[in-house]
Amino acid sequence: MTEAAMEIGGVNRNDRFTRGSRLVDVLSKAGLAFAILAVMLYGSFVSPAFFTSGNLLNVLTSMSIVGIVVVGMTFVLVVGGLADLSVPATIACGAILSLGLQPMIGPLPAFVLAVGLAGLIGLLNGVLVGYVGINPIIATLGIGTIGLGIVQAAVGGVIVYGSNPASAEFAKGRLFGIPVVVLIFLVIALVGHFVLSRSFWGRWTLATGGNYSAAEASAVPVQAVKAGAFVITALASGISGGLLGLTLQSARPLIGGGYEFSAITAVVVGGVSIVGGFGSVPRAIAGLIFVQLLTNVMVLDGVRTPIQGFVLGILIVGAVGMDAALRKRGVS
Amino acid sequence: MTVAADCALDMRGISKTFPGVKALSNVNFAVKFGTVHAVVGENGAGKSTLMKVLNGSYAPTSGTIRVGGAEVRMRRPADAQALGIRMVHQEINLVPDLSVAENVYLGRMPGKWTFLRKGEMIRAAAAVLDELGAAINPRERLGNLSISQQQLVEIAKAYAAQPRIIVLDEPTSSLSEHETAALFRILRKMRDDGIAIIYISHRLKEVLEIADEVTVLRDGSMIETRPIEGINAAQMIRLMVGREVSNVFPKSPAEIGKSVLRVERISDGTRFRNVSFDVRAGEILGLTGLVGAGRTEVARAIFGLSRLVEGSVSVNGREVSINSPSQAVRAGIAYVPEDRKGDGVVPGMSIRENISLPILRRLSRFGRISRSADHSLAADSVKQFSISPPDGERRISLLSGGNQQKAVIAKWLAAKPSALILDEPTRGVDVGAKAEIHHIIGQLVAGGMAVVMISSELPEILGVCDRVVVMRDGYASEPLLRSELSEERIMALATGEETA
């Protein structure tokens, strides 16, 4: 009877957003929209350059490159995989190979092969995390370092330049006035959103992150689902890296540094739970928009770089703290 | 009854209520210094809850506790320790990578602020172990000791704190007969030192051997405290199970068909061995025994949540190889787990999302979940099992235990299994929901399903099941017909008073 009583006594752990006060409820749902509006308002006050189409397109383009990674990273957090720290390696893999292989096999096959190899790194991450059970931080850090090492060795540690102007034109071009990179990001975000919210794989991902053993006992292939999140992230960062390489027409091995941090920041600020089981692609993208706009406004406002880092750091700690507080609210 | 000077512990009118459940009801429990006082009762009788009240883990809803004559109020285990109350738990709570001495003095290491006085600690530990007659080197790494030696270290740790009251919870469950005898010597020594010893055990033979007094708990109430001279094992069993026959769960008669699920000589290598039984269409087979006898482990292994090292499982006459739950589902086996919170529900998801989880792929086309199939499955289940509130979009964690359980059963019936294993399906649900769940099980077998029901509740087992398998220490009895059984006989089989 004791255990039974404990079961009843224990309260719904994952029950965020239902037990809090109304203010918490509203803030957690629409808080980001308010924050984005506030940043835009502030931006238009401090800098006349903010609301120009040039600036906004710039923000949008750079946001798109990170955004593709964010879509993948959302899966990793939702499935309860903490974070994928091999992103710099998979981005470098995508960028360097999609440029470096151009002379040998042509731009499109180079791009596809680059993304495929990035996916392979993700598969290794996934096997280690999902099947072997290694802590994701350690596994992705280790595999990322190895992957980056191999890529660096393959190109001799130098900068690789593009050799196919047509592909550069395409990546930097526009379709219906919208940069191609932005369109690709939107397509990937839509696909990611569909998979996470409408497909059985997405439901499995949420269930695995929400309660691993219950998902396992419900015949969900939890190991594969967990591994899959890392493959998805690696493919996304491969694409992201490829596009980055094509846009810049040059790629050095450390090209992807910092992207893992930006992506994790965006997902966490978007309110996706760091312990899994809760979150969506649109939420993560809202987080991304907020962080990118904030950074942009700070740059325009002349805020010095160390202060920018300071602000972003506070933001990520604040978001994680909020996540923890909301979960605690669910408990007590 | 007045508080005698030799009264180490006097708990009066202790009640403990959890939301929805009364775990302890007005329990009086007194222990004298220099005695061994046994506490016996079925699973769920309230023994653990009472001990958790005693060691400060739970605050009682009402009642008073006196230790050595003075009334005390304990808010946390540290308070109980400060009063000289020590618990030795059934499972070992030690640090394998530390030495024996370090474990004995864990949390109370000699030395102020900075450096441990290691030599002093080792000498002190050696003295304690010696006093207890335990031949263990205090410098040895704990993890290198056998389980029974670790158990002794656990007792030495409690003893070294010079307690007034020691609680031992099933201390012999991992000990051989020889080691048990050694433990009893130690207990007698501690008793002669004037320590009050509370001894919780299912093994009535041992209780008769070591205890001076015995208290029987049943359904959260204190039934009786008696000197050990005035009682025998049969009388104890009768006191433990003898309840009013108010909750009987008659099974509606169903036509029993051919064998659906058959397991033959299955073992997992550690927790259970050589278990065989079969269950036929329209039949409910009960699987009972004490907690830890291996019932749940058998069910989890059949369902592919853990591995079998030996034996075979067949469904509808065909041998199947099951390495994962999805293979079990394909073979036609479903499992409603014991730990509803841990293994049954995904709390952040709605009733609908929980119910369709095992069969999502069947509901999907090109990867996309069919919205209408998903919603209508949930709506049908909610209606069929009268899940309340009748709203499939409701977050499942907001439901009562009984309704969550109905949703978990609904989830598995959606997979259309031919055999269903239910692990403690009515634990922690209120009486009304319990009757409903029994009714649902009755309908299922009437429809030709084969059901295995694991339960610790003997009236439930005897009321619902056609045949019963009793497990003890990983071994299973032959299936016994309901007509051959009584609560006393099951208890005797489960405790080893009678061997099958």
XYZ file of C-alpha atoms in Angstrom, chain A residues 1-19 194-221 277-278, chain B residues 18-23 44 48-49 52 58 219 303 305 325-326 329 337-349 352-353 356-358 360-361 364 367-369 374 395 397-398 411-412 427-428:
98
model
C 0.000 0.000 0.000
C 2.930 2.238 0.664
C 4.101 2.409 -2.904
C 0.577 2.768 -4.113
C 0.037 5.692 -1.864
C 3.242 7.269 -3.037
C 2.090 6.927 -6.596
C -1.063 8.777 -5.876
C 0.695 11.269 -3.670
C 3.364 12.092 -6.216
C 2.151 14.758 -8.548
C 2.346 15.091 -12.276
C 5.891 15.836 -13.056
C 5.697 16.950 -16.650
C 2.692 18.977 -16.099
C 4.026 22.321 -17.118
C 1.773 25.154 -18.045
C -1.274 23.666 -16.405
C -0.691 24.112 -12.719
C 5.657 18.056 -39.724
C 7.808 15.138 -38.613
C 7.822 16.186 -34.972
C 4.164 17.059 -34.660
C 2.350 14.862 -37.169
C 4.367 11.730 -37.844
C 4.682 8.614 -35.744
C 8.405 9.254 -35.506
C 7.767 12.617 -33.917
C 5.260 11.159 -31.468
C 7.810 8.488 -30.602
C 10.418 11.219 -30.076
C 8.153 13.086 -27.659
C 7.216 9.891 -25.825
C 10.829 8.766 -25.491
C 11.816 12.133 -24.049
C 8.713 12.296 -21.852
C 9.126 8.922 -20.168
C 11.772 6.628 -21.577
C 10.715 3.468 -19.785
C 7.012 3.953 -20.458
C 7.795 4.505 -24.131
C 9.925 1.381 -24.134
C 7.149 -0.579 -22.442
C 4.764 0.752 -25.105
C 6.722 -0.937 -27.865
C 8.395 2.276 -29.020
C 11.868 1.486 -30.430
C 9.414 15.341 -23.747
C 8.274 18.826 -24.531
C -1.796 9.907 1.422
C -4.153 11.538 -1.034
C -6.738 8.838 -1.658
C -5.231 6.178 0.595
C -5.085 5.632 4.312
C -1.776 3.838 4.753
C 1.090 -3.410 1.853
C 7.270 0.155 5.625
C 5.074 3.190 6.154
C 9.263 5.510 7.551
C 7.202 10.607 6.754
C -4.318 -3.201 5.995
C 7.259 -9.106 -22.765
C 11.806 -5.883 -21.537
C 8.311 -5.216 -26.608
C 7.433 -4.614 -30.240
C 3.137 -7.022 -29.407
C 3.219 -2.758 -15.953
C 3.268 -2.573 -12.193
C 4.808 0.876 -11.937
C 2.174 2.973 -13.603
C 4.019 6.269 -13.156
C 7.345 4.866 -14.261
C 6.433 2.447 -17.038
C 2.755 2.943 -17.775
C 2.100 6.492 -18.851
C 3.940 9.309 -20.561
C 2.717 11.995 -18.169
C 3.148 14.999 -20.454
C 1.014 13.461 -23.183
C -5.180 10.036 -26.805
C -1.444 10.171 -27.404
C -2.255 5.106 -29.588
C 1.443 4.840 -28.715
C 1.951 1.080 -29.254
C 1.116 4.350 -34.070
C 2.542 2.725 -37.138
C 0.017 6.000 -40.014
C 4.730 8.270 -41.761
C 1.845 10.597 -41.068
C -0.471 9.679 -38.213
C -6.007 8.550 -33.716
C -3.230 15.349 -20.061
C -1.182 12.929 -15.505
C -4.238 14.924 -14.433
C -3.799 1.319 -24.709
C -2.966 -2.347 -24.730
C -2.737 -1.311 -6.799
C -3.294 2.202 -5.578
